[in-house]
CSV table of C-alpha atoms and ligand atoms in Angstrom, one decimal:
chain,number,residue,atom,x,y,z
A,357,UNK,CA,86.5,85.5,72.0
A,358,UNK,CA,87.3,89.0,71.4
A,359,UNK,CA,90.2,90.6,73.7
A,360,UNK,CA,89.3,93.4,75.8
A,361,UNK,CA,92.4,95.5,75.8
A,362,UNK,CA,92.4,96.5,79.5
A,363,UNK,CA,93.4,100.0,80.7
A,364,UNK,CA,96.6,100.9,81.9
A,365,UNK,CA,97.4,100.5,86.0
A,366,UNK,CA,101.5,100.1,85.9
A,367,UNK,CA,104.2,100.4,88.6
A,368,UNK,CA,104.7,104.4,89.0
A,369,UNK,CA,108.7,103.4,87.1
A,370,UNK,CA,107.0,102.3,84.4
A,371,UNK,CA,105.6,105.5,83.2
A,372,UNK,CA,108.2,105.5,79.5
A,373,UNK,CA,106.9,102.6,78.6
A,374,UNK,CA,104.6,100.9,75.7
A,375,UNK,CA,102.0,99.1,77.1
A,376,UNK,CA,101.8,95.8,75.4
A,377,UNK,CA,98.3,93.3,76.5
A,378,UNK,CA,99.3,90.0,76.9
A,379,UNK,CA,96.7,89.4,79.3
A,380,UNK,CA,93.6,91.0,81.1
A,381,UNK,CA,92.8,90.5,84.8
A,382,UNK,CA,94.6,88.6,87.0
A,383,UNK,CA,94.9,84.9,87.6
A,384,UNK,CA,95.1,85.4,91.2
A,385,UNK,CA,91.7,87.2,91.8
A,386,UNK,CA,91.5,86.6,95.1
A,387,UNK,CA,93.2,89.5,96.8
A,388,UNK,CA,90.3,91.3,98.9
A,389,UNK,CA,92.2,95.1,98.5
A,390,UNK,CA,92.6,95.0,95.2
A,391,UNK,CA,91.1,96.5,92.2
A,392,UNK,CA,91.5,93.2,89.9
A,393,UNK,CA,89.2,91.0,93.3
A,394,UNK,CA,87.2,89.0,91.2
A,395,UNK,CA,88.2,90.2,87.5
A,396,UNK,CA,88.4,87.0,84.9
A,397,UNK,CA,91.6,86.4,83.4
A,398,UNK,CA,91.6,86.7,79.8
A,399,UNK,CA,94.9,85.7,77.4
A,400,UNK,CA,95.6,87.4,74.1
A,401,UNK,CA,96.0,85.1,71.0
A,402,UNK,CA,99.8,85.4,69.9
A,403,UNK,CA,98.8,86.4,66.8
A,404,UNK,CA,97.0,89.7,67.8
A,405,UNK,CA,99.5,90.4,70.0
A,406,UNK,CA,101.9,90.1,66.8
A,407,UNK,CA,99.6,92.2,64.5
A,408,UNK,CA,100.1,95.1,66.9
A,409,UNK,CA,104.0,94.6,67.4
A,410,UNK,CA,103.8,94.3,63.7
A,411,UNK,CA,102.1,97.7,63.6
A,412,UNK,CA,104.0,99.5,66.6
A,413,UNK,CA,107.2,98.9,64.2
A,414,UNK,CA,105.6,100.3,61.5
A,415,UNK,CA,104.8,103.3,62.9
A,416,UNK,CA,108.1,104.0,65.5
A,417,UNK,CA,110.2,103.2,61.9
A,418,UNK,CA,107.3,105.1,59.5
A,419,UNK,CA,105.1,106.7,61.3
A,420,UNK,CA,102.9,104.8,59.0
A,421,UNK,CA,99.3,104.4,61.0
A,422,UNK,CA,97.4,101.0,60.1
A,423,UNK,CA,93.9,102.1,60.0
A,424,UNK,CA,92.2,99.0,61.6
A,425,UNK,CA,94.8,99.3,64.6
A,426,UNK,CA,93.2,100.6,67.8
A,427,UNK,CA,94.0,104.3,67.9
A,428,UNK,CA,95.2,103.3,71.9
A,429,UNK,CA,98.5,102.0,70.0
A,430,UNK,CA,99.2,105.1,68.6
A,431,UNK,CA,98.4,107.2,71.7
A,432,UNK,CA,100.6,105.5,73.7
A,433,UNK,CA,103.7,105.2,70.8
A,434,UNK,CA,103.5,108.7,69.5
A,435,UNK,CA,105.6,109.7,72.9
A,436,UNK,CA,106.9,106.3,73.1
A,437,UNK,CA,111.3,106.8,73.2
A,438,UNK,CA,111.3,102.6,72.0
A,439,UNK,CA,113.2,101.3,74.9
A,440,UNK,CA,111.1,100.0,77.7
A,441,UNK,CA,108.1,97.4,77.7
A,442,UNK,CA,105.9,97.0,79.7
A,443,UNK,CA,103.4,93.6,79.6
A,444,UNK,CA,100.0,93.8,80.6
A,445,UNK,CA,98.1,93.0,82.5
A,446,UNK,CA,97.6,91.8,86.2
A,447,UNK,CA,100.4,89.1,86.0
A,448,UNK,CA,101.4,88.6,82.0
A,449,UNK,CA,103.8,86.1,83.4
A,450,UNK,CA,100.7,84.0,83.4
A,451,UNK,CA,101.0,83.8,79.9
A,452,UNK,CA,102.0,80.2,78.9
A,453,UNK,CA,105.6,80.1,78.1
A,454,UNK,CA,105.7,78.8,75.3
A,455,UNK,CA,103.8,81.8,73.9
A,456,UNK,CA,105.6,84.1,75.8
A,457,UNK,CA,108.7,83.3,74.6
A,458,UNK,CA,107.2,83.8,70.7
A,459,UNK,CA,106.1,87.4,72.0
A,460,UNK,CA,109.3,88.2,73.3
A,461,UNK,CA,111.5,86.7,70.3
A,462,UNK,CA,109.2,88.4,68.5
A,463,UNK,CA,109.3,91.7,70.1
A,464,UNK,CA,113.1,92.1,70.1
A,465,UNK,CA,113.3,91.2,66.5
A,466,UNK,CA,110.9,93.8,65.1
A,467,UNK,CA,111.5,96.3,67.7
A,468,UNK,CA,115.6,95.9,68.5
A,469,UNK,CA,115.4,99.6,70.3
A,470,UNK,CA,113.7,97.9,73.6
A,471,UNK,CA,115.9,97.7,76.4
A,472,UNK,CA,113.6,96.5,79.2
A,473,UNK,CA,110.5,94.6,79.0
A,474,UNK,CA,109.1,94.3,82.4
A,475,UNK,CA,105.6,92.6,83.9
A,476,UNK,CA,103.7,92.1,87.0
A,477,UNK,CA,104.2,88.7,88.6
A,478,UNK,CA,102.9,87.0,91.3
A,479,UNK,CA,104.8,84.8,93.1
A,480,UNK,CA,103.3,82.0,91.9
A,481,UNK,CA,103.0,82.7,88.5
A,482,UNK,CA,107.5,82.9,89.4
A,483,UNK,CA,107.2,79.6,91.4
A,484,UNK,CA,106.0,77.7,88.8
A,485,UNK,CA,108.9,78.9,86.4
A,486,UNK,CA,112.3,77.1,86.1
A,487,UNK,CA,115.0,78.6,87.0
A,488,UNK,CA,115.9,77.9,83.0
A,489,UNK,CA,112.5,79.3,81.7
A,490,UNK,CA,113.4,82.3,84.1
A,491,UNK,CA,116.8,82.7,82.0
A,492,UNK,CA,115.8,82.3,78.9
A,493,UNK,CA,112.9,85.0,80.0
A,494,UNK,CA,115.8,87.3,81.2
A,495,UNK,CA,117.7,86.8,78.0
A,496,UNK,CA,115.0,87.6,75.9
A,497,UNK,CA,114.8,91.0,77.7
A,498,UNK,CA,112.0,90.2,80.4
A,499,UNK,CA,114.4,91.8,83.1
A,500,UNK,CA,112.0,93.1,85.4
A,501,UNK,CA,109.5,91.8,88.0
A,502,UNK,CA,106.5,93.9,90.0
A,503,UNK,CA,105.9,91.6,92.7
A,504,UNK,CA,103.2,92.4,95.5
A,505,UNK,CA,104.4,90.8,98.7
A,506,UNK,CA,101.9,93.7,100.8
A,507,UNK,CA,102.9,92.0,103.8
A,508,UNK,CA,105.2,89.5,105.4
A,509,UNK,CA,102.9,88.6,108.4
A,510,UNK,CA,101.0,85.1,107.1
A,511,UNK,CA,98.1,86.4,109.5
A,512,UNK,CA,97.6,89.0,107.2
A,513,UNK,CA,98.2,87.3,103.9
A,514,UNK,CA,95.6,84.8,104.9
A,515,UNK,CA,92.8,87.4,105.7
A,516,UNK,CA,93.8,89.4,102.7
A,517,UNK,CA,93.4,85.8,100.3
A,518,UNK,CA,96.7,86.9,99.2
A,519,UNK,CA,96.8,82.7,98.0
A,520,UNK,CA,100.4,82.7,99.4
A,521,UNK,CA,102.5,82.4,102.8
A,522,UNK,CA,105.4,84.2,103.4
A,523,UNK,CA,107.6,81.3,102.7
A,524,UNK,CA,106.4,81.2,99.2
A,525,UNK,CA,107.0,84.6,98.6
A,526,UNK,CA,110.4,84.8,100.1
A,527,UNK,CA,111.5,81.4,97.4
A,528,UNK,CA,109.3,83.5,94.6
A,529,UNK,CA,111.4,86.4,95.3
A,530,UNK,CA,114.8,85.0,95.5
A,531,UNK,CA,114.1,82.8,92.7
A,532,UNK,CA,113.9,85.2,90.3
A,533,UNK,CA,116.7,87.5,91.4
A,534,UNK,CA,118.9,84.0,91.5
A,535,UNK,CA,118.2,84.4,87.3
A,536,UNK,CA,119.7,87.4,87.2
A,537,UNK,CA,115.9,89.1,87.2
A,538,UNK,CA,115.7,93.3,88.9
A,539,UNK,CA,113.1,91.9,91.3
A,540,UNK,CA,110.6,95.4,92.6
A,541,UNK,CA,108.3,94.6,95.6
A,542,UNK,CA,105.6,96.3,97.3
A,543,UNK,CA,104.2,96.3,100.5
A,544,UNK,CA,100.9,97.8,101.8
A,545,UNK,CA,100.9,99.9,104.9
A,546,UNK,CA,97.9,99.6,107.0
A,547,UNK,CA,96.8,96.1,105.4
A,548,UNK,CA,97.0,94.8,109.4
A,549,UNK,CA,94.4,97.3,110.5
A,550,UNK,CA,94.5,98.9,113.9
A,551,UNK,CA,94.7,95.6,115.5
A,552,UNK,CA,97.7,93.7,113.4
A,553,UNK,CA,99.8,97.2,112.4
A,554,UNK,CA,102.6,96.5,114.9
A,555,UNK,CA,103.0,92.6,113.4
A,556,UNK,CA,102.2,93.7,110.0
A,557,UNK,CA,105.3,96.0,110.2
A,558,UNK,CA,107.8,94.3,112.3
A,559,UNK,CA,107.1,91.1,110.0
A,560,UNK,CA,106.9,92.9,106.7
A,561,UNK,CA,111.1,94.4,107.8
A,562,UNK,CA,111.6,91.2,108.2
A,563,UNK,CA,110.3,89.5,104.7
A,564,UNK,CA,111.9,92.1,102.8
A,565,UNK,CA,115.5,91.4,105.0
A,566,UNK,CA,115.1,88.2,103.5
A,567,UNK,CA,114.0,88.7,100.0
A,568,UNK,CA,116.6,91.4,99.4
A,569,UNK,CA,114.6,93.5,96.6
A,570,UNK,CA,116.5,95.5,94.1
A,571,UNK,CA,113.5,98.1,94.5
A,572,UNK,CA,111.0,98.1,97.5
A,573,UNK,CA,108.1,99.9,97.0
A,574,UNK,CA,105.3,101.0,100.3
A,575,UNK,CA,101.9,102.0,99.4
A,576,UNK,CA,99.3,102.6,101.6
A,577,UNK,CA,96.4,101.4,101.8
A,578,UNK,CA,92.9,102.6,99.8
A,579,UNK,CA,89.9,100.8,100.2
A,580,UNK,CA,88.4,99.9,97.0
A,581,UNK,CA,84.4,99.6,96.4
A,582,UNK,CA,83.4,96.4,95.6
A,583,UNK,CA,86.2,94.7,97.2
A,584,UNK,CA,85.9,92.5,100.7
A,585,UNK,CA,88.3,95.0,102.6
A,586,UNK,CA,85.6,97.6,101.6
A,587,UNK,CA,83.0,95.7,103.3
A,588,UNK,CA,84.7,94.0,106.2
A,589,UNK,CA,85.0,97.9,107.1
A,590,UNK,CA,81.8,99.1,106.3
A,591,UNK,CA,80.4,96.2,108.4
A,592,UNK,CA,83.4,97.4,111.1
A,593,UNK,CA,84.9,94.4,110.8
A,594,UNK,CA,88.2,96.1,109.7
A,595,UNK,CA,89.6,99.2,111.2
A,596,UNK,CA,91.7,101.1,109.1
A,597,UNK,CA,95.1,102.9,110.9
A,598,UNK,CA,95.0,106.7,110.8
A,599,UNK,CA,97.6,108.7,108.4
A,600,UNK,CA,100.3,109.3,110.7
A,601,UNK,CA,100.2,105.6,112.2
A,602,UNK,CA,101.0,104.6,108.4
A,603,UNK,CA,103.8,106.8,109.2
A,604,UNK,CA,104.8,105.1,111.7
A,605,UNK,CA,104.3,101.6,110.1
A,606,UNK,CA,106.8,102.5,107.3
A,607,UNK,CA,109.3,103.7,110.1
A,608,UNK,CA,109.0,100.4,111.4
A,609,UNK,CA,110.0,98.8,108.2
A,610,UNK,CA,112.6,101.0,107.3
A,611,UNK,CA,114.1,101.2,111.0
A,612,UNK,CA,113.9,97.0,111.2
A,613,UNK,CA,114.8,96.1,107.6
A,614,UNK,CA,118.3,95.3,106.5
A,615,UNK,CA,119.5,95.6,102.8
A,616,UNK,CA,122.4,95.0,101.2
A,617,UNK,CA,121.5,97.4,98.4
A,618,UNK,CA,117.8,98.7,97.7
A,619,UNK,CA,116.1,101.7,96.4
A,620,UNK,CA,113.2,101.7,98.8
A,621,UNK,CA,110.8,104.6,98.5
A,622,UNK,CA,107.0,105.7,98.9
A,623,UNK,CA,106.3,107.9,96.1
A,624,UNK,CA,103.5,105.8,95.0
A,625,UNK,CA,100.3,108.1,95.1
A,626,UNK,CA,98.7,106.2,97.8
A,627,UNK,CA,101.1,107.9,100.3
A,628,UNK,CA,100.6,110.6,102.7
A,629,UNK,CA,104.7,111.6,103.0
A,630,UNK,CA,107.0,110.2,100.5
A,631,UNK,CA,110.3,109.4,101.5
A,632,UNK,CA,112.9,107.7,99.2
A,633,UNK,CA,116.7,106.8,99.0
A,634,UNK,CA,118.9,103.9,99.1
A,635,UNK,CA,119.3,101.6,101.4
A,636,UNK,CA,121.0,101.4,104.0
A,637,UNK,CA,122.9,104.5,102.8
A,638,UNK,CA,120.0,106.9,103.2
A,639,UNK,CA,118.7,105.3,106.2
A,640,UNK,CA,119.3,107.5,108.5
A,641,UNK,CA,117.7,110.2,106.1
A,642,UNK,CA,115.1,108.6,105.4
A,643,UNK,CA,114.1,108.1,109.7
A,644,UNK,CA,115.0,111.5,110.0
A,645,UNK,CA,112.4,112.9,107.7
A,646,UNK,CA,109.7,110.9,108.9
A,647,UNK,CA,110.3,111.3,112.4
A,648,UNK,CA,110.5,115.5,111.7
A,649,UNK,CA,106.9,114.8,110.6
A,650,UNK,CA,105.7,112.5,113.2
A,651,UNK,CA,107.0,114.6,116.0
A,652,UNK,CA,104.4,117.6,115.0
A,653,UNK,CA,101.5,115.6,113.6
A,654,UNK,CA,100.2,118.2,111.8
A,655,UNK,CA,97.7,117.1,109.4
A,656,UNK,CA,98.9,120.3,106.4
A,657,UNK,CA,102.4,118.4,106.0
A,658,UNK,CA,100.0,115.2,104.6
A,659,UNK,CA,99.1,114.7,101.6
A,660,UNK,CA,95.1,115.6,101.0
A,661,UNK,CA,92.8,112.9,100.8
A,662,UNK,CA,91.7,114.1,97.3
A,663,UNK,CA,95.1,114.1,96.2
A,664,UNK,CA,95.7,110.3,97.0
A,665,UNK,CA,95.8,107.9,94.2
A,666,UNK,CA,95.6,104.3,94.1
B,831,SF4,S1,97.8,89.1,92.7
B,831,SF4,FE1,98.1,91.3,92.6
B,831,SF4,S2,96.8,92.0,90.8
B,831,SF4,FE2,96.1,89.9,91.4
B,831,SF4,S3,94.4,90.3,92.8
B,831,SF4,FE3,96.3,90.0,94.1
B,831,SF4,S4,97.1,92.1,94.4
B,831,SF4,FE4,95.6,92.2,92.7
């Protein structure tokens, strides 16, 4: 069957990197926010994940172009600085191991610039990894994980089909930084609604206490056509929080989380204030600045609808 190289949604960090398919959609297709709800997982024979490596190298040592090879490789590798990978698609630690390993061995032998190679992961694609097969993974350069926890209330989680409890995402989490993997997390502000927003905070705080991320990312949430949240609104079965309560939802979190070290920010593009620093050094900052804005409410200091990206 003929790969459909999918286009390229990546963790705002990731933005010097080559975009490598291993897979397209996501196993877990169950999530009722997101964009992949519903898409069909589709892996990428080793070989044609080979024949572009093959070709990347060509051109990053050459600048020879392959004719037959998509012209998306060259797009993306004519700014490309060599150093960071990232895998896609929804959760390319899906890929079978074994095959993953070959693309990674594979990688750093014909491309011995890249530094990083990072990939989305759900945390039960990480669950059902070894704490060995995680290693090897980390020694073969796979040193980064996106993981979506969106919320560390299992109320939410379950109406959201998230496929996990808390409890599974706090062992996913800790598992892979216990191999030595940079573990990035997001979390989803308004995924509660009006109703479950207090919970949703004071529980998410708590989840990422626990977990201990290297990098926690908030986003807020968008609701996506086609997807159940969508509907469950337009049928008013879900009430979406206003702006300035997401506000207050990520000063919940920040106020109620504890970190040992963790660069916590919402820059993402869903956002209506972004506020980032480390944690719990900027702390204080970081209240500060939203509380400066949630003291005035005035709608100008948001960020326009229009300008919101998912
Ligand atoms: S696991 Fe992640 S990518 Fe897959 S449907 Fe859920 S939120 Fe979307």
């Amino acid at each position: 069957m003929t790969f459909h190289r999918p286009g390229i949604i990546r963790p705002p960090s990731e933005w010097k990197s080559y975009f490598l398919p291993l897979t397209s959609g996501c196993s877990n297709n169950t999530c009722a926010f997101c964009g992949y709800y519903g898409s069909k997982l589709q892996m990428r024979d080793v070989d044609d994940v080979k024949r572009e490596i093959d070709a990347l190298s060509l051109f990053m040592r050459n600048g020879v172009r392959i004719p037959t090879v998509s012209n998306v490789v060259y797009a993306i590798a004519q700014d490309w600085d060599g150093k960071r990978v990232f895998l896609q698609d929804g959760d390319a630690l899906v890929y079978p191991f074994a095959k993953l390993k070959e693309v990674l061995q594979y990688l750093n032998e014909k491309l011995p610039s890249v530094e990083r190679i990072a990939a989305y992961a759900t945390p039960q694609d990480i669950l059902r990894r070894s704490r060995d097969q995680l290693i090897e993974l980390k020694d073969l350069k796979l040193s980064i994980f996106y993981m979506g926890i969106e919320s560390g209330d299992d109320r939410v989680l379950q109406h959201v089909g998230k496929g996990v409890k808390r409890q599974e995402l706090i062992e996913a989490g800790k598992k892979a930084k216990e191999a030595g993997i940079t573990l990035s997390v997001t979390v989803i502000l308004g995924l509660g609604g009006v109703e479950g927003s207090e919970e949703h905070a004071l529980e998410t705080a708590k989840i990422l206490t626990e977990i201990g991320p290297d990098y926690a990312g908030a986003l807020t949430l968008t609701l996506v056509p086609g997807t159940p949240l969508y509907e469950q609104w337009e049928q008013g079965k879900f009430h979406p929080i206003s702006p300035f309560r997401s506000l207050e939802e990520l000063r919940i979190i920040i106020e109620n989380s504890s970190f040992t070290d963790c660069f916590f920010s919402s820059m993402h593009a869903s956002n209506y204030i972004s506020v980032r620093g480390n944690l719990p050094h900027d702390k204080e900052k970081m209240l500060r600045e939203l509380e400066a804005v949630l003291a005035v409410r005035d709608p100008s200091l948001l960020k326009p609808e229009f300008l919101r990206g998912l």
